[in-house]
Short mmCIF file of C-alpha atoms in Angstrom, two decimals:
data_model
loop_
_atom_site.label_atom_id
_atom_site.label_comp_id
_atom_site.label_asym_id
_atom_site.label_seq_id
_atom_site.Cartn_x
_atom_site.Cartn_y
_atom_site.Cartn_z
CA UNK A 1 5.60 49.35 -1.90
CA UNK A 2 5.86 52.87 -2.45
CA UNK A 3 3.02 55.41 -3.78
CA UNK A 4 3.42 55.72 -7.91
CA UNK A 5 6.71 53.16 -7.75
CA UNK A 6 6.57 49.69 -8.71
CA UNK A 7 9.46 47.66 -7.74
CA UNK A 8 9.63 44.45 -10.33
CA UNK A 9 10.01 40.59 -7.92
CA UNK A 10 13.43 39.28 -8.69
CA UNK A 11 13.78 36.80 -11.12
CA UNK A 12 13.69 33.27 -9.90
CA UNK A 13 16.85 30.81 -9.69
CA UNK A 14 14.47 28.48 -11.64
CA UNK A 15 13.43 31.07 -14.57
CA UNK A 16 16.92 31.49 -14.86
CA UNK A 17 17.69 28.34 -15.26
CA UNK A 18 14.85 27.26 -17.48
CA UNK A 19 16.48 29.68 -19.40
CA UNK A 20 20.05 28.49 -19.74
CA UNK A 21 19.14 25.46 -20.16
CA UNK A 22 16.95 25.89 -22.95
CA UNK A 23 20.17 28.14 -24.56
CA UNK A 24 22.24 24.91 -24.31
CA UNK A 25 19.56 22.53 -25.51
CA UNK A 26 19.01 25.61 -28.53
CA UNK A 27 22.42 25.28 -29.66
CA UNK A 28 22.86 21.48 -29.43
CA UNK A 29 20.30 20.92 -31.92
CA UNK A 30 21.20 23.68 -34.06
CA UNK A 31 24.64 22.09 -34.48
CA UNK A 32 23.28 19.12 -35.75
CA UNK A 33 20.98 20.10 -37.32
CA UNK A 34 23.41 21.45 -39.73
CA UNK A 35 25.54 18.50 -40.32
CA UNK A 36 22.29 16.24 -41.42
CA UNK A 37 21.81 19.69 -44.16
CA UNK A 38 24.74 19.19 -45.15
CA UNK A 39 23.54 15.64 -46.59
CA UNK A 40 19.94 16.08 -47.38
CA UNK A 41 19.29 19.50 -48.80
CA UNK A 42 20.63 22.37 -50.71
CA UNK A 43 21.00 25.77 -50.25
CA UNK A 44 19.79 28.41 -49.22
CA UNK A 45 17.36 26.74 -46.76
CA UNK A 46 14.38 29.15 -44.97
CA UNK A 47 15.16 29.47 -41.44
CA UNK A 48 11.70 28.31 -40.60
CA UNK A 49 12.12 25.18 -42.70
CA UNK A 50 15.57 24.55 -40.68
CA UNK A 51 14.09 25.49 -37.31
CA UNK A 52 11.06 22.82 -38.16
CA UNK A 53 12.68 19.57 -40.32
CA UNK A 54 16.16 19.71 -38.99
CA UNK A 55 16.07 20.92 -35.69
CA UNK A 56 12.93 20.24 -34.09
CA UNK A 57 13.96 15.80 -34.91
CA UNK A 58 17.05 16.26 -32.96
CA UNK A 59 15.71 17.05 -29.54
CA UNK A 60 16.60 14.10 -27.37
CA UNK A 61 13.39 12.37 -26.85
CA UNK A 62 11.65 13.89 -23.13
CA UNK A 63 12.49 17.50 -24.33
CA UNK A 64 10.81 20.10 -25.84
CA UNK A 65 12.91 22.72 -27.31
CA UNK A 66 10.72 26.27 -27.49
CA UNK A 67 12.77 29.27 -28.41
CA UNK A 68 10.13 31.19 -26.38
CA UNK A 69 12.24 30.02 -22.90
CA UNK A 70 15.46 30.93 -24.19
CA UNK A 71 17.43 33.53 -23.77
CA UNK A 72 17.33 34.68 -27.28
CA UNK A 73 12.88 35.03 -27.65
CA UNK A 74 13.10 34.53 -31.31
CA UNK A 75 14.65 31.86 -33.87
CA UNK A 76 15.64 35.20 -35.71
CA UNK A 77 17.14 36.27 -32.82
CA UNK A 78 19.96 33.22 -32.25
CA UNK A 79 20.22 32.75 -35.80
CA UNK A 80 21.52 36.57 -36.03
CA UNK A 81 24.22 35.04 -32.76
CA UNK A 82 25.64 32.66 -34.86
CA UNK A 83 25.89 34.64 -38.41
CA UNK A 84 27.88 37.12 -36.32
CA UNK A 85 30.19 34.02 -35.20
CA UNK A 86 30.65 33.16 -38.71
CA UNK A 87 28.73 29.41 -38.33
CA UNK A 88 26.55 30.96 -41.48
CA UNK A 89 25.19 32.99 -43.22
CA UNK A 90 21.31 34.31 -42.91
CA UNK A 91 20.00 36.84 -46.17
CA UNK A 92 16.29 38.72 -46.33
CA UNK A 93 15.34 36.35 -49.67
CA UNK A 94 12.41 37.67 -49.89
CA UNK A 95 11.01 40.20 -48.11
CA UNK A 96 10.25 39.52 -44.38
CA UNK A 97 11.95 35.79 -45.60
CA UNK A 98 15.60 34.96 -43.94
CA UNK A 99 17.04 32.14 -45.45
CA UNK A 100 20.53 30.47 -44.50
CA UNK A 101 22.72 30.38 -47.29
CA UNK A 102 25.94 29.35 -46.32
CA UNK A 103 27.37 27.19 -43.11
CA UNK A 104 31.07 27.13 -42.59
CA UNK A 105 31.75 23.57 -41.96
CA UNK A 106 35.28 23.65 -40.64
CA UNK A 107 33.87 26.09 -38.19
CA UNK A 108 34.87 24.59 -34.95
CA UNK A 109 31.82 25.11 -33.27
CA UNK A 110 30.11 22.33 -35.19
CA UNK A 111 33.26 19.82 -35.22
CA UNK A 112 33.08 19.68 -30.98
CA UNK A 113 28.99 18.07 -31.77
CA UNK A 114 29.15 14.35 -31.65
CA UNK A 115 26.39 13.24 -34.11
CA UNK A 116 23.11 12.21 -33.03
CA UNK A 117 23.58 8.60 -34.29
CA UNK A 118 26.19 7.63 -31.38
CA UNK A 119 24.34 9.84 -28.99
CA UNK A 120 21.35 7.81 -29.44
CA UNK A 121 23.59 4.33 -29.68
CA UNK A 122 24.70 5.33 -25.47
CA UNK A 123 21.25 5.85 -24.40
CA UNK A 124 19.82 2.98 -25.93
CA UNK A 125 23.19 1.07 -23.98
CA UNK A 126 21.73 2.57 -21.20
CA UNK A 127 18.59 1.86 -21.32
CA UNK A 128 19.01 -1.34 -21.68
CA UNK A 129 21.04 -1.62 -18.52
CA UNK A 130 18.49 0.18 -15.98
CA UNK A 131 16.28 -2.97 -15.90
CA UNK A 132 14.73 -4.91 -13.56
CA UNK A 133 14.75 -8.56 -13.12
CA UNK A 134 12.34 -10.82 -11.74
CA UNK A 135 12.57 -14.74 -10.83
CA UNK A 136 10.00 -16.70 -10.94
CA UNK A 137 9.51 -20.32 -9.59
CA UNK A 138 8.38 -23.42 -11.42
CA UNK A 139 7.98 -27.28 -10.42
CA UNK A 140 8.42 -30.74 -12.57
CA UNK A 141 7.21 -33.50 -11.36
CA UNK A 142 9.74 -36.35 -11.62
CA UNK A 143 8.47 -39.83 -13.39
CA UNK A 144 6.74 -41.45 -10.05
CA UNK A 145 4.59 -38.10 -9.76
CA UNK A 146 3.51 -38.02 -13.89
CA UNK A 147 0.10 -40.11 -11.96
CA UNK A 148 -0.77 -37.22 -10.29
CA UNK A 149 -0.69 -34.90 -13.29
CA UNK A 150 -1.91 -36.94 -15.71
CA UNK A 151 -5.89 -35.69 -14.97
CA UNK A 152 -4.37 -32.45 -15.63
CA UNK A 153 -3.14 -32.65 -18.63
CA UNK A 154 0.61 -31.81 -17.22
CA UNK A 155 3.33 -34.13 -18.40
CA UNK A 156 7.08 -34.26 -17.97
CA UNK A 157 7.84 -31.19 -19.68
CA UNK A 158 5.49 -29.48 -18.07
CA UNK A 159 6.45 -26.23 -15.60
CA UNK A 160 4.09 -26.12 -12.91
CA UNK A 161 3.49 -22.87 -10.32
CA UNK A 162 3.03 -24.15 -6.75
CA UNK A 163 -0.66 -23.10 -7.29
CA UNK A 164 -1.38 -25.69 -10.63
CA UNK A 165 0.48 -28.31 -7.63
CA UNK A 166 -2.18 -27.62 -5.32
CA UNK A 167 -4.54 -27.49 -7.85
CA UNK A 168 -3.31 -30.62 -9.45
CA UNK A 169 -3.86 -32.46 -6.83
CA UNK A 170 -6.54 -31.96 -5.48
CA UNK A 171 -7.43 -32.48 -8.80
CA UNK A 172 -6.23 -35.84 -8.56
CA UNK A 173 -7.96 -36.54 -5.30
CA UNK A 174 -11.35 -35.88 -5.74
CA UNK A 175 -11.49 -37.41 -8.88
CA UNK A 176 -10.01 -40.93 -7.68
CA UNK A 177 -12.37 -40.44 -4.53
CA UNK A 178 -9.11 -40.46 -1.57
CA UNK A 179 -11.37 -38.05 0.79
CA UNK A 180 -12.32 -39.81 3.79
CA UNK A 181 -13.10 -39.18 6.85
CA UNK A 182 -11.99 -41.95 8.40
CA UNK A 183 -9.46 -43.59 6.55
CA UNK A 184 -6.70 -41.06 6.21
CA UNK A 185 -4.52 -43.75 3.76
CA UNK A 186 -3.31 -42.43 0.58
CA UNK A 187 -2.09 -44.62 -2.29
CA UNK A 188 0.71 -45.09 -4.45
CA UNK A 189 0.64 -41.35 -6.59
CA UNK A 190 -0.03 -39.34 -3.59
CA UNK A 191 3.10 -41.05 -1.12
CA UNK A 192 5.22 -39.42 -3.50
CA UNK A 193 3.90 -35.98 -3.69
CA UNK A 194 7.20 -34.41 -1.18
CA UNK A 195 9.47 -31.48 -2.50
CA UNK A 196 11.94 -33.58 -2.71
CA UNK A 197 9.93 -35.46 -5.99
CA UNK A 198 9.90 -32.08 -7.93
CA UNK A 199 12.49 -30.46 -9.93
CA UNK A 200 12.09 -26.38 -9.11
CA UNK A 201 13.08 -24.18 -12.02
CA UNK A 202 14.02 -20.69 -11.81
CA UNK A 203 13.22 -18.78 -14.31
CA UNK A 204 14.24 -15.10 -14.57
CA UNK A 205 12.52 -12.57 -17.27
CA UNK A 206 13.12 -8.55 -17.66
CA UNK A 207 10.75 -5.54 -17.71
CA UNK A 208 10.48 -4.18 -20.65
#
């Protein structure tokens, strides 16, 4: 620091990238909005209406269009540049009020922009592919094991988790008073409770 002199700190790369990125987003939304104007609006069209009703809705999901963060700083400056390029014609229709009075739909810059519909379809397709898959294992009792599960309200069409199988067998044992510290014998129903007497079913599910 020199007395009486202040040095401006250089702009960071993040600031430059932010402006460049916002410039590109501004142009993309602008050209897509022009295609929408051709189908739904009549000229002249207030520049403020064009920005709020046509440009902003073209901004991709998760992004925010902000002219102040672009190198143009103001919408009027950006539209003036497009006027000079011959894409649109901007005129002051009333004192202090500017409107778009003409659009050159044959301009190559307009034709090079893909439609929002196709971009949205592509984005949706990509989203559908990016999902995790989980597999859960369930058990269905065979015919000879059904008596074990009738007391719990299950039948041969039921799909049970390992916890449900364990709780059902526990309930059967309690209801039939099969808990004995001295008699370790098992009845005909519990005799078949091996994993081989269950039909295993794996079910996958997608997270949304």
